[in-house]
Tab-separated table of C-alpha atoms in Angstrom:
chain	number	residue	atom	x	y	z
U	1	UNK	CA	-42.630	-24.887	-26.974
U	2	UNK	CA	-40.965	-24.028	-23.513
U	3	UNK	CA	-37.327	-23.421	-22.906
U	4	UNK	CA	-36.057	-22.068	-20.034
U	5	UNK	CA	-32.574	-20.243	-19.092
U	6	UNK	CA	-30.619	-20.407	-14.872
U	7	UNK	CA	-28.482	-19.075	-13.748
U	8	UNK	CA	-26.181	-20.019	-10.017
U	9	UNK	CA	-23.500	-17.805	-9.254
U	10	UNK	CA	-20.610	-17.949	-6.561
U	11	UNK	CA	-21.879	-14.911	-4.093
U	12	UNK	CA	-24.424	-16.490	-1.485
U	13	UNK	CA	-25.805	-12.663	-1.250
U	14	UNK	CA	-27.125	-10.318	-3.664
U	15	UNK	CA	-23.779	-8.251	-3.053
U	16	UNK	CA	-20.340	-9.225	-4.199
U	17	UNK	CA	-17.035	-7.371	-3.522
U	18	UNK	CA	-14.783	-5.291	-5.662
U	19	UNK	CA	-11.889	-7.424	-6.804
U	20	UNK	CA	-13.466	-10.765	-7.082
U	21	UNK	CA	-13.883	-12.878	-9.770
U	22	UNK	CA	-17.423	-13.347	-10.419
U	23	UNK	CA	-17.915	-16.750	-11.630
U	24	UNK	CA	-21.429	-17.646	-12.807
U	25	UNK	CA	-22.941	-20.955	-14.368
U	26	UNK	CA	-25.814	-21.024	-16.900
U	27	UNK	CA	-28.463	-23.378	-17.638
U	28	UNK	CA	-30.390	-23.767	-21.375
U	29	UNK	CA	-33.125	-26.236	-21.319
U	30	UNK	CA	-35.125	-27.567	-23.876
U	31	UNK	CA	-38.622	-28.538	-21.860
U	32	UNK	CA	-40.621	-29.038	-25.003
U	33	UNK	CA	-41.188	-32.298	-26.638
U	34	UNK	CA	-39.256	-30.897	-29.934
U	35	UNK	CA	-36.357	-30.299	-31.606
U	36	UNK	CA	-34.703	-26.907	-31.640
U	37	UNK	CA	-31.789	-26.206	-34.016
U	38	UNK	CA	-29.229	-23.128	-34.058
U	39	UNK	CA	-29.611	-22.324	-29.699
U	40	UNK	CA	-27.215	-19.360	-28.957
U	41	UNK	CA	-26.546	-17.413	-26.035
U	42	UNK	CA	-25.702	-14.363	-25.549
U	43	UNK	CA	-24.426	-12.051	-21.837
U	44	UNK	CA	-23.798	-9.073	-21.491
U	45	UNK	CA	-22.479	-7.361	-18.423
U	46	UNK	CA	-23.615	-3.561	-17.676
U	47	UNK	CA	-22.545	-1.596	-15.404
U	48	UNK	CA	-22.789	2.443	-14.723
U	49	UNK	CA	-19.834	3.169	-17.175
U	50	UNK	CA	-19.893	0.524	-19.687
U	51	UNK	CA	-21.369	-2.512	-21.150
U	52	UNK	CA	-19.446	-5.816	-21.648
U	53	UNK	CA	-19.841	-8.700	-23.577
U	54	UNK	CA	-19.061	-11.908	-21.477
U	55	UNK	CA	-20.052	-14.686	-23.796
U	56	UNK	CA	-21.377	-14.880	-27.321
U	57	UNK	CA	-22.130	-17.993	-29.356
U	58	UNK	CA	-24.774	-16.973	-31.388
U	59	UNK	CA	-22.769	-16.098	-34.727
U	60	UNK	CA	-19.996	-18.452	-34.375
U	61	UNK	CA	-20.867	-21.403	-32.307
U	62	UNK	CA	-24.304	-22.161	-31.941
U	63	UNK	CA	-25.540	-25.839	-31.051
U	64	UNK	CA	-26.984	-27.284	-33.985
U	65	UNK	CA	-29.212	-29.306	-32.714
U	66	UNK	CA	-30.977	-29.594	-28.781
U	67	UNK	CA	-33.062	-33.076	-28.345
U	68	UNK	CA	-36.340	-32.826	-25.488
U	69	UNK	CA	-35.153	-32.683	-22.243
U	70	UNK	CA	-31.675	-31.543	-23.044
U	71	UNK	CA	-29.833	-29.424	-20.884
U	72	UNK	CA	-26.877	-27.567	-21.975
U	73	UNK	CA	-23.977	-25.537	-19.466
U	74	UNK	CA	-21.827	-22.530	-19.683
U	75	UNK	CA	-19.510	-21.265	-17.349
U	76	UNK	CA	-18.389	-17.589	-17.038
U	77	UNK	CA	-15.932	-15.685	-15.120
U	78	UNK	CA	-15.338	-12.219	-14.416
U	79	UNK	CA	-12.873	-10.347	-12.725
U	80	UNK	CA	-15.403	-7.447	-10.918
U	81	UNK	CA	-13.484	-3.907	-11.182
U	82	UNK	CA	-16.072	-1.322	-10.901
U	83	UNK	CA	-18.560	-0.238	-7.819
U	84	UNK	CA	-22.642	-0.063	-7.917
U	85	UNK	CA	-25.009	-1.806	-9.339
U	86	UNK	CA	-24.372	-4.396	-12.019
U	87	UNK	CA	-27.007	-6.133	-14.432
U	88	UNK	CA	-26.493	-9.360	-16.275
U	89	UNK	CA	-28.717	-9.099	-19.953
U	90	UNK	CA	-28.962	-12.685	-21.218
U	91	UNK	CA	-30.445	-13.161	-24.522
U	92	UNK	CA	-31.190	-16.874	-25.847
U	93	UNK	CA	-32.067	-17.377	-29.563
U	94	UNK	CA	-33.162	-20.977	-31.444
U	95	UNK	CA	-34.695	-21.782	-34.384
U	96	UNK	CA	-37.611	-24.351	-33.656
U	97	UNK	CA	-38.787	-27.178	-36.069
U	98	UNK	CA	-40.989	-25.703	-38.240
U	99	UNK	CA	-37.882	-22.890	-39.090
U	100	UNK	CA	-39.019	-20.201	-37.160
U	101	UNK	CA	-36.442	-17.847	-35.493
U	102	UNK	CA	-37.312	-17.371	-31.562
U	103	UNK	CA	-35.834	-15.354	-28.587
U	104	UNK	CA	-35.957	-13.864	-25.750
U	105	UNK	CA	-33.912	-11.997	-22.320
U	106	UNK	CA	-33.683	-12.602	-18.746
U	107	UNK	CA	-32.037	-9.826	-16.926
U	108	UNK	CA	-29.833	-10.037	-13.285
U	109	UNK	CA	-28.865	-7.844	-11.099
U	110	UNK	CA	-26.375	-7.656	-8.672
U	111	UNK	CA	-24.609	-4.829	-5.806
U	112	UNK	CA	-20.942	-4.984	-5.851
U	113	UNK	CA	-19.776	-3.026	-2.845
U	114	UNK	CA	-16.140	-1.860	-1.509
U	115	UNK	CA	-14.390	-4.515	1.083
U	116	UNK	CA	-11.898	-2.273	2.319
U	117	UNK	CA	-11.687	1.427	3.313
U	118	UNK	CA	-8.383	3.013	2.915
U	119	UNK	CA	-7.083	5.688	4.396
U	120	UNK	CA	-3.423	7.505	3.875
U	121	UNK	CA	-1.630	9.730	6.364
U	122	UNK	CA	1.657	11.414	4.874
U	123	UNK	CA	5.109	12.872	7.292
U	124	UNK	CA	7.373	14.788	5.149
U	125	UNK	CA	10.875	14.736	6.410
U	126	UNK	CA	13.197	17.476	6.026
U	127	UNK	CA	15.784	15.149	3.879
U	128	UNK	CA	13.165	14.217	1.149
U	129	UNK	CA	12.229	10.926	3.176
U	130	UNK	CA	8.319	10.180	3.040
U	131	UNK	CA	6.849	8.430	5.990
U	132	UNK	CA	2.913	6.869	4.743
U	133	UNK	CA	0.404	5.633	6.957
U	134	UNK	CA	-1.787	3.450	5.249
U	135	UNK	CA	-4.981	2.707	7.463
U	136	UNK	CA	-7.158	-0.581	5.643
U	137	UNK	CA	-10.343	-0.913	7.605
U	138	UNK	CA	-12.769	-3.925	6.863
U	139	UNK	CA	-15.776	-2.491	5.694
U	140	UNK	CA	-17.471	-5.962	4.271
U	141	UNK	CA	-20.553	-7.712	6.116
U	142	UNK	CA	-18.019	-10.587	7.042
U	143	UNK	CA	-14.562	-11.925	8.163
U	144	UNK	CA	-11.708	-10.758	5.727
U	145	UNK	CA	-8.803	-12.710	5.056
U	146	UNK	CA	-5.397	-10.365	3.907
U	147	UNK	CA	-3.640	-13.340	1.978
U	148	UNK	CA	-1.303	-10.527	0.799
U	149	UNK	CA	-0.428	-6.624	0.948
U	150	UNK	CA	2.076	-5.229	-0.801
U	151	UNK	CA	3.107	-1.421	-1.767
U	152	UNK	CA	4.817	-0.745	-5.238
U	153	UNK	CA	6.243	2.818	-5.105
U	154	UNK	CA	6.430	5.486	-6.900
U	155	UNK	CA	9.178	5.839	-10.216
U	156	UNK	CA	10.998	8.601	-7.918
U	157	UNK	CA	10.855	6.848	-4.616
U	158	UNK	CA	12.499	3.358	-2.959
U	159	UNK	CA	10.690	2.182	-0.021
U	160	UNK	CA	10.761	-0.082	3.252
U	161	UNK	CA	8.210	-1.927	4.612
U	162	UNK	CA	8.277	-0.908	8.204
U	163	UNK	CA	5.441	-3.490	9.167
U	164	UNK	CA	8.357	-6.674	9.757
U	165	UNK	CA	11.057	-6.872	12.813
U	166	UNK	CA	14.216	-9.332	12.830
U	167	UNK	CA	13.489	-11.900	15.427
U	168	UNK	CA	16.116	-13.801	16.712
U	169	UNK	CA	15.014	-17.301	17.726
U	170	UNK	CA	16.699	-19.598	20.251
U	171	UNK	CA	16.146	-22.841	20.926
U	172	UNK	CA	17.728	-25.745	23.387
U	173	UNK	CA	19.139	-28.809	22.271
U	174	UNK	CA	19.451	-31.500	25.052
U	175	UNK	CA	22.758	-34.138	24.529
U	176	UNK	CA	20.361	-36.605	22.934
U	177	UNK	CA	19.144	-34.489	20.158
U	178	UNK	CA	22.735	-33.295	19.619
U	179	UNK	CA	24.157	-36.741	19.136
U	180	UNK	CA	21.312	-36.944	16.351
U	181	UNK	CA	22.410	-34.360	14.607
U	182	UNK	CA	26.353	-35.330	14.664
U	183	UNK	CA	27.215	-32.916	16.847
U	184	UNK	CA	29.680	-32.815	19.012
U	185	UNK	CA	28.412	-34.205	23.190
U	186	UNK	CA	28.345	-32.187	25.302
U	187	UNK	CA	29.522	-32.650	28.737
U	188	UNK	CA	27.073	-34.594	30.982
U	189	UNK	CA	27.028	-31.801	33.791
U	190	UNK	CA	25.566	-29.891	31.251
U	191	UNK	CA	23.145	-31.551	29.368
U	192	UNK	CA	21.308	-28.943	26.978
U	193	UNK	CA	22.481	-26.152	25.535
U	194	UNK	CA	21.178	-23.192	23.597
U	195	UNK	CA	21.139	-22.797	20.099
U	196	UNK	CA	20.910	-19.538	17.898
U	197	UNK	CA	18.991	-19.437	15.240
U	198	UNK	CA	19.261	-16.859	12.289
U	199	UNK	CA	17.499	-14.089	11.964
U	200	UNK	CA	14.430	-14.089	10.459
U	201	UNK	CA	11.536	-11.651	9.441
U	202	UNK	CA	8.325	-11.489	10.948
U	203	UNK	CA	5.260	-9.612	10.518
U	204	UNK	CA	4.203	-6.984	13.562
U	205	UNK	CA	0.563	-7.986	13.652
U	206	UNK	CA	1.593	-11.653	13.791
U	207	UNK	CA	0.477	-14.507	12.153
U	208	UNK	CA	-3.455	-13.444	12.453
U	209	UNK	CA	-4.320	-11.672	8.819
U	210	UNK	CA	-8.221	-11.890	10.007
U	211	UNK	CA	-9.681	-9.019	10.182
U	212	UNK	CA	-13.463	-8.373	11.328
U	213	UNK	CA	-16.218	-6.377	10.390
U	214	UNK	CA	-15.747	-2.701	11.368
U	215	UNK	CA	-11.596	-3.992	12.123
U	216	UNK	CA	-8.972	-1.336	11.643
U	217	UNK	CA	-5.206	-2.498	10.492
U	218	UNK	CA	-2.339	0.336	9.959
U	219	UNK	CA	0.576	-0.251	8.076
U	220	UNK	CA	3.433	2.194	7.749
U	221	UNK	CA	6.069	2.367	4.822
U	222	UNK	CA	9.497	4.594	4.917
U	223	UNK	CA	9.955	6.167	1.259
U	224	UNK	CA	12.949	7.630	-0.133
U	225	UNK	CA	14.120	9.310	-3.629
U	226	UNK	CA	15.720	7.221	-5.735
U	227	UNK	CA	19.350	7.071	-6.438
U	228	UNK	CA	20.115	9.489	-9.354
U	229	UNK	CA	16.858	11.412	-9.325
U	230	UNK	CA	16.981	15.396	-8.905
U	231	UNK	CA	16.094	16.070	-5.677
U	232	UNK	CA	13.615	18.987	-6.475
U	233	UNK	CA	11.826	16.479	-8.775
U	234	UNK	CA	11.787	13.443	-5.858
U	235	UNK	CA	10.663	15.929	-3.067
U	236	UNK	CA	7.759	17.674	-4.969
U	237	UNK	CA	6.448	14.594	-6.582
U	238	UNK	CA	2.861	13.775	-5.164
U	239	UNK	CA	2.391	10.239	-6.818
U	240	UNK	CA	3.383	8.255	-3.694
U	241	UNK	CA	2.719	4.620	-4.915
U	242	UNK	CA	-0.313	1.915	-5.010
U	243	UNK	CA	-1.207	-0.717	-2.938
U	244	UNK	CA	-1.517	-4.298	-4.147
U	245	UNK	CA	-4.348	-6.368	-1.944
U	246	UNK	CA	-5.227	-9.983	-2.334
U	247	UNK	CA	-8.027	-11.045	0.005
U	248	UNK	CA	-10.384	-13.605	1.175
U	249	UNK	CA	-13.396	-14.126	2.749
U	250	UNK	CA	-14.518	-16.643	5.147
U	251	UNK	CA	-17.106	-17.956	2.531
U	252	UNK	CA	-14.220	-18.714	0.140
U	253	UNK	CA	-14.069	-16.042	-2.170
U	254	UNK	CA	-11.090	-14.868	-3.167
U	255	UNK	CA	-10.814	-10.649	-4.956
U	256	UNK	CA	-7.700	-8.850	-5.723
U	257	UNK	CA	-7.352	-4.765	-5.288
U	258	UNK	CA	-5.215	-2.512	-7.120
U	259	UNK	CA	-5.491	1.461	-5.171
U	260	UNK	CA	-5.276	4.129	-7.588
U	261	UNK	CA	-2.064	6.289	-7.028
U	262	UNK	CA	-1.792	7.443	-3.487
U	263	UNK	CA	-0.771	11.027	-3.467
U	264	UNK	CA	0.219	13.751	-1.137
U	265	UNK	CA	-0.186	17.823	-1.610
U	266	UNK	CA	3.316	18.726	-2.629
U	267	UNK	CA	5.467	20.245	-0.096
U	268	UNK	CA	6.846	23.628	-1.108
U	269	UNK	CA	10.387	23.991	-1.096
U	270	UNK	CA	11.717	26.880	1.281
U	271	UNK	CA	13.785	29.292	-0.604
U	272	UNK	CA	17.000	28.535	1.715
U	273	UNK	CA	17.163	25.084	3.448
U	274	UNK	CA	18.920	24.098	6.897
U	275	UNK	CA	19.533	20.314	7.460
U	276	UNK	CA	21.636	18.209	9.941
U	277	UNK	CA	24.264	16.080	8.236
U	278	UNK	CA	25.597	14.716	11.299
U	279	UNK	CA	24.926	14.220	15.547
U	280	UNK	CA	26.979	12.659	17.871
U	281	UNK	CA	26.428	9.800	19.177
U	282	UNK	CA	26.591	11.047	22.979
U	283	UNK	CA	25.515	14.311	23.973
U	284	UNK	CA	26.061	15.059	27.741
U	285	UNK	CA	25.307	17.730	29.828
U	286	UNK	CA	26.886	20.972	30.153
U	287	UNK	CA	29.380	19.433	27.713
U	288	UNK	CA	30.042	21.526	24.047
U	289	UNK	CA	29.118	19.183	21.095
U	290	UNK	CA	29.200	19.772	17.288
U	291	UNK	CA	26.775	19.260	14.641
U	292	UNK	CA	27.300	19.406	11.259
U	293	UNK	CA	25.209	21.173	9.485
U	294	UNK	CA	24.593	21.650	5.519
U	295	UNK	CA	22.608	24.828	3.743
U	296	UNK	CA	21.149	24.611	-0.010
U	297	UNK	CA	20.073	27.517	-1.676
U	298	UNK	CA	17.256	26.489	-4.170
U	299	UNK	CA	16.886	29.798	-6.144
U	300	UNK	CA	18.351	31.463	-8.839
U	301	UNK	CA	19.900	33.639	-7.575
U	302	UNK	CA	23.631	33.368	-5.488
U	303	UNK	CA	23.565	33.772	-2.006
U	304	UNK	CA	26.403	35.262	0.430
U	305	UNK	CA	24.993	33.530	3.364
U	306	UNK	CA	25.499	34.737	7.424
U	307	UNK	CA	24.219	32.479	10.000
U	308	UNK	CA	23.134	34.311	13.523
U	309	UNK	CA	22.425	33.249	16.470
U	310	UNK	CA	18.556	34.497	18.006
U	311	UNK	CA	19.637	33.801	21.975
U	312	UNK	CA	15.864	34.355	23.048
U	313	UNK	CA	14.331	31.674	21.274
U	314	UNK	CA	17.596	29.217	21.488
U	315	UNK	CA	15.618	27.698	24.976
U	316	UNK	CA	17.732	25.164	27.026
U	317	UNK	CA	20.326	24.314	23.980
U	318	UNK	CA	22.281	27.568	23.487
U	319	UNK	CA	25.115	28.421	20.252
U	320	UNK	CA	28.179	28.030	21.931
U	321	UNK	CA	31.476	30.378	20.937
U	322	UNK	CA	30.714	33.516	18.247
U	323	UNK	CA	26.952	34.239	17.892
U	324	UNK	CA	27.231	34.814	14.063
U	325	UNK	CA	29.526	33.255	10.846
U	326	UNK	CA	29.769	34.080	6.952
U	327	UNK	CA	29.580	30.841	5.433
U	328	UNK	CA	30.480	32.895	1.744
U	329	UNK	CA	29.194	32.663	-1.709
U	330	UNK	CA	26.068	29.956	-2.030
U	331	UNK	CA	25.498	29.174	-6.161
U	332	UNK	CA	21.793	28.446	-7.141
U	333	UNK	CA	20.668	25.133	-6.322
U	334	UNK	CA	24.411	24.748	-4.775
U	335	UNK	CA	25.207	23.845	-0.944
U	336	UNK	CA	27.336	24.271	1.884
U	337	UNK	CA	28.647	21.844	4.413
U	338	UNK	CA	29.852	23.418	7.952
U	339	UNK	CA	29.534	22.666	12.048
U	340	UNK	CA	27.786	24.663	14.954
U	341	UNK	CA	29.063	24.273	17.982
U	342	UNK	CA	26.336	23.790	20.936
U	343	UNK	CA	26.158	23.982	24.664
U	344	UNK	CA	23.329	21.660	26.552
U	345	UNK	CA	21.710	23.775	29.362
U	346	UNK	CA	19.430	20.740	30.701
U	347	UNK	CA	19.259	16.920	30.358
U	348	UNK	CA	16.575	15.126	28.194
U	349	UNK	CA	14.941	15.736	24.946
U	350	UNK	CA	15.718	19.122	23.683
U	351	UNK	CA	15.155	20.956	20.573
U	352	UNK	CA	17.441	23.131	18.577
U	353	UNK	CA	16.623	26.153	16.575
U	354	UNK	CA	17.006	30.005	16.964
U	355	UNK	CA	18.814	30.733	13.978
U	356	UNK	CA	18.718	32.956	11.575
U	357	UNK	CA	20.110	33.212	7.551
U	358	UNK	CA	20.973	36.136	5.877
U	359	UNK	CA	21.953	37.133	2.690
U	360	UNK	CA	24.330	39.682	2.767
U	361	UNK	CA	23.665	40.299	-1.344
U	362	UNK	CA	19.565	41.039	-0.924
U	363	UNK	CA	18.644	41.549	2.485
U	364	UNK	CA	16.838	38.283	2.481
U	365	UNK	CA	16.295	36.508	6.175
U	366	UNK	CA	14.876	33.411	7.456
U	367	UNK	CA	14.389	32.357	10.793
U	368	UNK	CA	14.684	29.196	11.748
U	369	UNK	CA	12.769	28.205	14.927
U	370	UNK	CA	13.441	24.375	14.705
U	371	UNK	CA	15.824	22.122	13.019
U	372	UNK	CA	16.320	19.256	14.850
U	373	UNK	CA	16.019	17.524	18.759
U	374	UNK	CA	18.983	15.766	20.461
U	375	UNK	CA	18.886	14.093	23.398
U	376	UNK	CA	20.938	15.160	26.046
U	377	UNK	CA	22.367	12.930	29.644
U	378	UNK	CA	23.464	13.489	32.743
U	379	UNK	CA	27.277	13.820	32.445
């Protein structure tokens, strides 16, 4: 007796990539010139880390009864999650005519490689906020379709997708078009006119999603703690967020991506911390302006804080009035809102720093070489 077992699959290459549903289609058929009774089929899926059972009819749902020449389907899908080699371990069983049990395995193997490699870039701002570069390069043998890409955040952080502008589009309506539309004529020595049309969101890499072999794609998201959380817990979390990929490839083939958790080495908190609260909105030269300023002690310990001026590394933005102020009594964890006055030596982009913080209670000093830049114009 002869039976024989096929199977076609969707991947036109031994490879397929992670995230795509492998969909294969068997073949049982009977080549003898007899009856078999009782044909099952079993599949099995194995990969490096675990075996899986994809279809199984052999205790519950056999076919009774195959006539000569009969051929019989199945149809199997699998979502592919896992890298390396994967092996396919069929095993057919029938009973033939005479009542005796009969079996046998075909085995298929298959490479399931990455499509995409990503790569994450992190910018910790002094406020908490989290700047990510995400870089996606295609690393598949052919043309990638990104149907969709999408970042879900962290549990501490919100986020905005930084990888849209507003467009504003305008468009002219001539007097013909306007009576169309009801509107009111125009006059005839002016016969279009322009139209505004709302604002709408639109993708900076345009409405190409193709991306070639060896092609490299950056996308950049703006992260920041969540209303409510404790700011220690939002700026020393390093479980950033995941990205969410749908693609497809120009054979048809369609795989969806889940990242594990990107992640960042946790920034460690300075003892005392000096942030900018405020900057106004023009800064000319030779001209005093103020910033305000705010101070957080993140110890245990209370702080009677002094602020001083360090005039030779202050550069070409110097502390205008006295070079030193008690601020008073800082609790643990607590803050303190005040202003520095400044005077702008020369025009352009200039940082601001030379300062130092003391604690009048412990002896403890930080310098602070850089806090922020300003921009600074002719007056």
């Amino acid at each position: 007796m002869s039976f024989s077992l096929n199977l076609a699959s969707n991947n036109t290459t031994d490879n397929i990539y992670l995230g795509a549903t492998f969909d294969s289609y068997f073949t049982i058929t009977n080549e003898s010139n007899h009856y078999v009774r009782d044909v099952g089929l079993k599949v099995e899926l194995l990969t490096s880390s675990q075996r899986l059972l994809l279809a199984d009819n052999i205790v519950n749902g056999p076919i009774q009864q195959m006539e000569p020449g009969k051929v019989n389907e199945f149809v199997i899908k699998h979502e592919i999650k896992e890298l390396g080699v994967h092996s396919i371990v069929c095993l057919y069983q029938y009973t033939t005519n005479e009542g005796e049990k009969r079996s046998f395995r075909k085995y298929y193997r298959f490479h399931v490689l990455n499509p995409f490699a990503v790569k994450t870039k992190v910018n910790n701002m002094g406020n908490g906020t989290v700047f990510l570069e995400v870089q996606i390069q295609n690393v598949a043998e052919r043309f990638m379709f990104l149907e969709r890409m999408k970042f879900e955040p962290g549990d501490v952080f919100d986020y905005k997708d930084l990888n849209y502008v507003q467009v504003i589009k305008v468009s002219e309506l001539t007097q013909q078009e306007r009576q169309y539309n009801n509107e009111k004529p125009i006059s005839s020595s002016n016969q279009s006119e322009l139209t505004i049309i709302p604002l709408e969101r639109e993708s900076i890499f345009g409405n190409n999603s193709y991306l070639n072999p060896h092609d490299i794609r950056q996308y950049l998201y703006m992260l920041t703690p969540k209303f409510g959380i404790e700011d220690r817990i939002a700026r020393t979390s390093n479980a950033l967020g995941k990205l969410d990929i749908v693609w497809r490839s120009n054979l048809g083939e369609t795989g969806r991506l889940q990242t594990s958790q990107l992640s960042r080495k946790s920034p460690v908190l300075d003892e005392i911390e000096l942030s900018v609260t405020s900057i106004p909105p023009l800064i000319q030269l030779e001209i005093p302006f103020k910033l305000g300023c705010r101070i957080r002690n993140r110890t245990n310990s209370t702080f009677k804080v002094l602020i001083s001026a360090i005039k030779n590394k202050m550069g070409s933005i110097l502390l205008s009035g006295p070079s030193s102020e008690l601020l008073g009594e800082l609790l643990p964890d607590g803050t303190i809102d005040f202003s520095l006055e400044f005077f702008p030596l020369s025009p352009g982009l200039q940082r601001i720093g030379g300062l130092k913080v003391t604690d009048m209670i412990s002896g403890y000093t930080k310098e602070i070489d850089h806090f922020t830049d300003v921009f600074v114009l002719f007056s």
